[in-house]
Short mmCIF file of C-alpha atoms in Angstrom, two decimals:
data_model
loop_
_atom_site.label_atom_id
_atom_site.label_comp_id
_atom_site.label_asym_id
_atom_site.label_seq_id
_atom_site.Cartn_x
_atom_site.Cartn_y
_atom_site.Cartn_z
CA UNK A 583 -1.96 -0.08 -18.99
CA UNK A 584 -3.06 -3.06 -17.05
CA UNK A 585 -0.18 -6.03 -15.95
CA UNK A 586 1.35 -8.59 -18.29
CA UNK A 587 0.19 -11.90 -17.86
CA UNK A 588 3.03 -12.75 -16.31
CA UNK A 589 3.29 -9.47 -14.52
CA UNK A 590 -0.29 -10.98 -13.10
CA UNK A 591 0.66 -14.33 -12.51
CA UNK A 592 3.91 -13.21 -10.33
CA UNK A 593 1.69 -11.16 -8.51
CA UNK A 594 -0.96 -13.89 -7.68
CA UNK A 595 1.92 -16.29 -6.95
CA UNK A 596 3.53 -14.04 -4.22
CA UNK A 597 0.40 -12.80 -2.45
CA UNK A 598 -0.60 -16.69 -2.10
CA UNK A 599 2.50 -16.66 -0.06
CA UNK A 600 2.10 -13.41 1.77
CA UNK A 601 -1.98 -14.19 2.58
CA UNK A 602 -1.37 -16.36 4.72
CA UNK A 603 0.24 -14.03 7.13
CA UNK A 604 -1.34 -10.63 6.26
CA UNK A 605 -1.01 -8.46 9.75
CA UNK A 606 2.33 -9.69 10.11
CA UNK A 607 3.44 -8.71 6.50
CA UNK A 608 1.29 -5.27 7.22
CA UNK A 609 3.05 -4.39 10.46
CA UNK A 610 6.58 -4.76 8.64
CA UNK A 611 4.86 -2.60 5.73
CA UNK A 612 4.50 0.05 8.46
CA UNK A 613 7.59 -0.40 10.26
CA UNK A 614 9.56 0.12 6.77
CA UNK A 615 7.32 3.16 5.87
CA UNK A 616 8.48 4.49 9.30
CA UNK A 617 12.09 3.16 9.07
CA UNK A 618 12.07 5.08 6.07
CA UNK A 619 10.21 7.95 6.56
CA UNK A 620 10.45 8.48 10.70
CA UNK A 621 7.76 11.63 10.19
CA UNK A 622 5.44 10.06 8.55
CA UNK A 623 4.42 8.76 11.77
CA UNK A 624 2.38 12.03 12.54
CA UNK A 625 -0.13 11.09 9.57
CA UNK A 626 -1.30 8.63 11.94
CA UNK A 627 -3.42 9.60 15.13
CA UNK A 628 -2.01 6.26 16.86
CA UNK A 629 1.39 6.61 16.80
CA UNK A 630 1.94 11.07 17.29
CA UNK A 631 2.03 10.02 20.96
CA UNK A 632 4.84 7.36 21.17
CA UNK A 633 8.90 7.21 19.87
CA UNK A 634 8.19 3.96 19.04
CA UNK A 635 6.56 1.37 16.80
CA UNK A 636 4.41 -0.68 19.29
CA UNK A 637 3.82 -3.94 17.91
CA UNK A 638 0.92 -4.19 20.29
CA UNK A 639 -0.84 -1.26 19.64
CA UNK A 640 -4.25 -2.64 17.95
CA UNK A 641 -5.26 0.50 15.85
CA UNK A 642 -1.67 0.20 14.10
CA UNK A 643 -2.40 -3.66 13.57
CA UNK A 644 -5.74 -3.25 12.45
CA UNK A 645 -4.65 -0.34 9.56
CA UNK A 646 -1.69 -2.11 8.82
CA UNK A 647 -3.47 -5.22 7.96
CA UNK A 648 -6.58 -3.60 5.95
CA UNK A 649 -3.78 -1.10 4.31
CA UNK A 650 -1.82 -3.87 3.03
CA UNK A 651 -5.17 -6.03 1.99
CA UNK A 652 -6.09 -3.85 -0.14
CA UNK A 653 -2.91 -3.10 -1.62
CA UNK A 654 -2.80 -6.82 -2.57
CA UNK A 655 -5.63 -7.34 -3.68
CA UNK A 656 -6.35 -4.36 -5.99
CA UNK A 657 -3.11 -5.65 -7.67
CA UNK A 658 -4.18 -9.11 -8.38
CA UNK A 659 -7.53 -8.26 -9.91
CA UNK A 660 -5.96 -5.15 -11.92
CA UNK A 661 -5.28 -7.14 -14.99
CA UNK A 662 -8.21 -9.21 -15.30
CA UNK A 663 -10.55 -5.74 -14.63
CA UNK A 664 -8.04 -3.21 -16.34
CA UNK A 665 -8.14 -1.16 -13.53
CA UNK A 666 -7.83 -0.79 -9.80
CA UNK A 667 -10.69 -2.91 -8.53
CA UNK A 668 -11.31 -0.74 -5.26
CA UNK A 669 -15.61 -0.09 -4.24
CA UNK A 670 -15.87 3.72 -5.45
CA UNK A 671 -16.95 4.85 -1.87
CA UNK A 672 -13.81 3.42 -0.51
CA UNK A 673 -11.38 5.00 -3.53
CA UNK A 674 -13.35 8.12 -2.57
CA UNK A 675 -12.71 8.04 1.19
CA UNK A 676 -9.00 7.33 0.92
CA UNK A 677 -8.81 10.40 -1.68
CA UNK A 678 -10.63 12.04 0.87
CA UNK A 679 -8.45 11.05 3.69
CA UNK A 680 -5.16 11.50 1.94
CA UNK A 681 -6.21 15.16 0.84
CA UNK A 682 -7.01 15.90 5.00
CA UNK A 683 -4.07 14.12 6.59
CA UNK A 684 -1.57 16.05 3.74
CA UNK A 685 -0.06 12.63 1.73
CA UNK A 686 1.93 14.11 -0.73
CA UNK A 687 3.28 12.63 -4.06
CA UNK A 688 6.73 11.79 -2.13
CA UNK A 689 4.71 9.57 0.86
CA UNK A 690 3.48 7.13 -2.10
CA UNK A 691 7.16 6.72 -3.15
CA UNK A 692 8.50 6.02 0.59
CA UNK A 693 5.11 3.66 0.57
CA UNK A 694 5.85 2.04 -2.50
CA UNK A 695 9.61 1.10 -1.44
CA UNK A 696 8.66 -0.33 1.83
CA UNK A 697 5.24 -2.40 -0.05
CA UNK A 698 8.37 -3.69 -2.31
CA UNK A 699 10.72 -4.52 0.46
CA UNK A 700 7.96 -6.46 2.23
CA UNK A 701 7.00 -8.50 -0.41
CA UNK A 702 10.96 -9.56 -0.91
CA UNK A 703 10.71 -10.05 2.43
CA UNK A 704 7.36 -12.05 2.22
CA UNK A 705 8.51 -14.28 -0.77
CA UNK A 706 11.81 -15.01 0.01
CA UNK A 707 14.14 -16.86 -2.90
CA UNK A 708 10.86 -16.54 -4.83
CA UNK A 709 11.29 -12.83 -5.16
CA UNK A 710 13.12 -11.36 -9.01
CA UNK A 711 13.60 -8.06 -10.40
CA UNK A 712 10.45 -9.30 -13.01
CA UNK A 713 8.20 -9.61 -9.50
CA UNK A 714 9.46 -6.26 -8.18
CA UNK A 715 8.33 -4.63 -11.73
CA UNK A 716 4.92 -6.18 -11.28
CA UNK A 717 4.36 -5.29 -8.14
CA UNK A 718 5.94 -1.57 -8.72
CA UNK A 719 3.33 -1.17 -11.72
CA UNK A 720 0.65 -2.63 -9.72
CA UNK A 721 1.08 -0.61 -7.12
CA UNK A 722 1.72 2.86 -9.19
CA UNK A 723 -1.99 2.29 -10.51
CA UNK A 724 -3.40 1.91 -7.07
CA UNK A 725 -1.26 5.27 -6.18
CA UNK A 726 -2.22 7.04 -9.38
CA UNK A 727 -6.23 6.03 -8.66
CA UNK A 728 -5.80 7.46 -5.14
CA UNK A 729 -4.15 10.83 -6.30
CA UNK A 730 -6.68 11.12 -9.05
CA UNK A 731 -9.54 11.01 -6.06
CA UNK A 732 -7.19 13.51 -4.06
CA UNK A 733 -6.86 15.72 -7.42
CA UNK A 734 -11.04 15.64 -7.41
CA UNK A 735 -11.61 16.33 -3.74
CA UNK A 736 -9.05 19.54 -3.95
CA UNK A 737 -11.27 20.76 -6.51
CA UNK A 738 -14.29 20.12 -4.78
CA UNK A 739 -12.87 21.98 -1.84
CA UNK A 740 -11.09 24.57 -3.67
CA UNK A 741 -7.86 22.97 -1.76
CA UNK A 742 -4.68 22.78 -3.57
CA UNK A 743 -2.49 19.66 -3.06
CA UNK A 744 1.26 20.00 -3.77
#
């Protein structure tokens, strides 16, 4: 099921807010994920070699920013397209990706809190338990249309993912 229309318009409200900043709202993403998570920092070639999160380390930036771009923007358009609006080659690719690098179910959960506490973050006294719900569905159909590619590649590759 696609958003509410209000689901939709809480989502378009906050990510005119959060646009406006978007590798500064994606480096916090990361920095929760990793706050949260501290090993899912060996998914990532740029940061197995460091203890820290360097804020000036441009690969991290650069993810962080197109990670949390698309994230955003697949959820505004899923109502008004019914599904997660993300080019077929890319939803491939990040199946693809996911599958190598070993994202399991649990990393989109750890993902999902820190996308959540980012947004709060991002929107401030805007933020209400109806904008985390929209953003939490939006986001489980991005995560679902990601594991579905995963769920295809295994197959294709005889690969089992857990």
């Amino acid at each position: 099921m696609a958003l509410t229309e209000k689901q939709e318009a809480l989502v378009k409200e906050s990510w005119e807010l959060m646009k406006q900043d978007i590798p500064r709202h994606g480096f916090r993403l990361f920095a929760l994920i990793l706050e949260i998570a501290p090993g899912a920092k060996d998914l990532f070639s740029f940061l197995r070699d460091t203890d820290e999160i360097p804020e000036n380390n441009p690969k991290l930036k650069a993810h962080a920013a197109r990670v949390f771009k698309l994230t955003c923007e697949s959820a505004v358009q899923l109502r008004e397209k019914g599904e997660v609006v993300v080019a077929d080659t890319t939803l491939k690719w990040l199946g693809s990706v996911h599958l190598r690098k070993g994202v399991l179910q649990p990393h989109f959960e750890v993902v999902k809190e820190a996308l959540l506490k980012t947004i709060e973050e991002g929107v401030g006294e805007k933020w209400s338990e109806e904008m985390k719900n929209a953003w939490g569905e939006a986001y489980d159909h991005l995560a679902a249309a990601i594991m579905g590619e995963m769920q295809v590649e295994a197959a294709a590759s005889s690969k089992p993912i857990a």
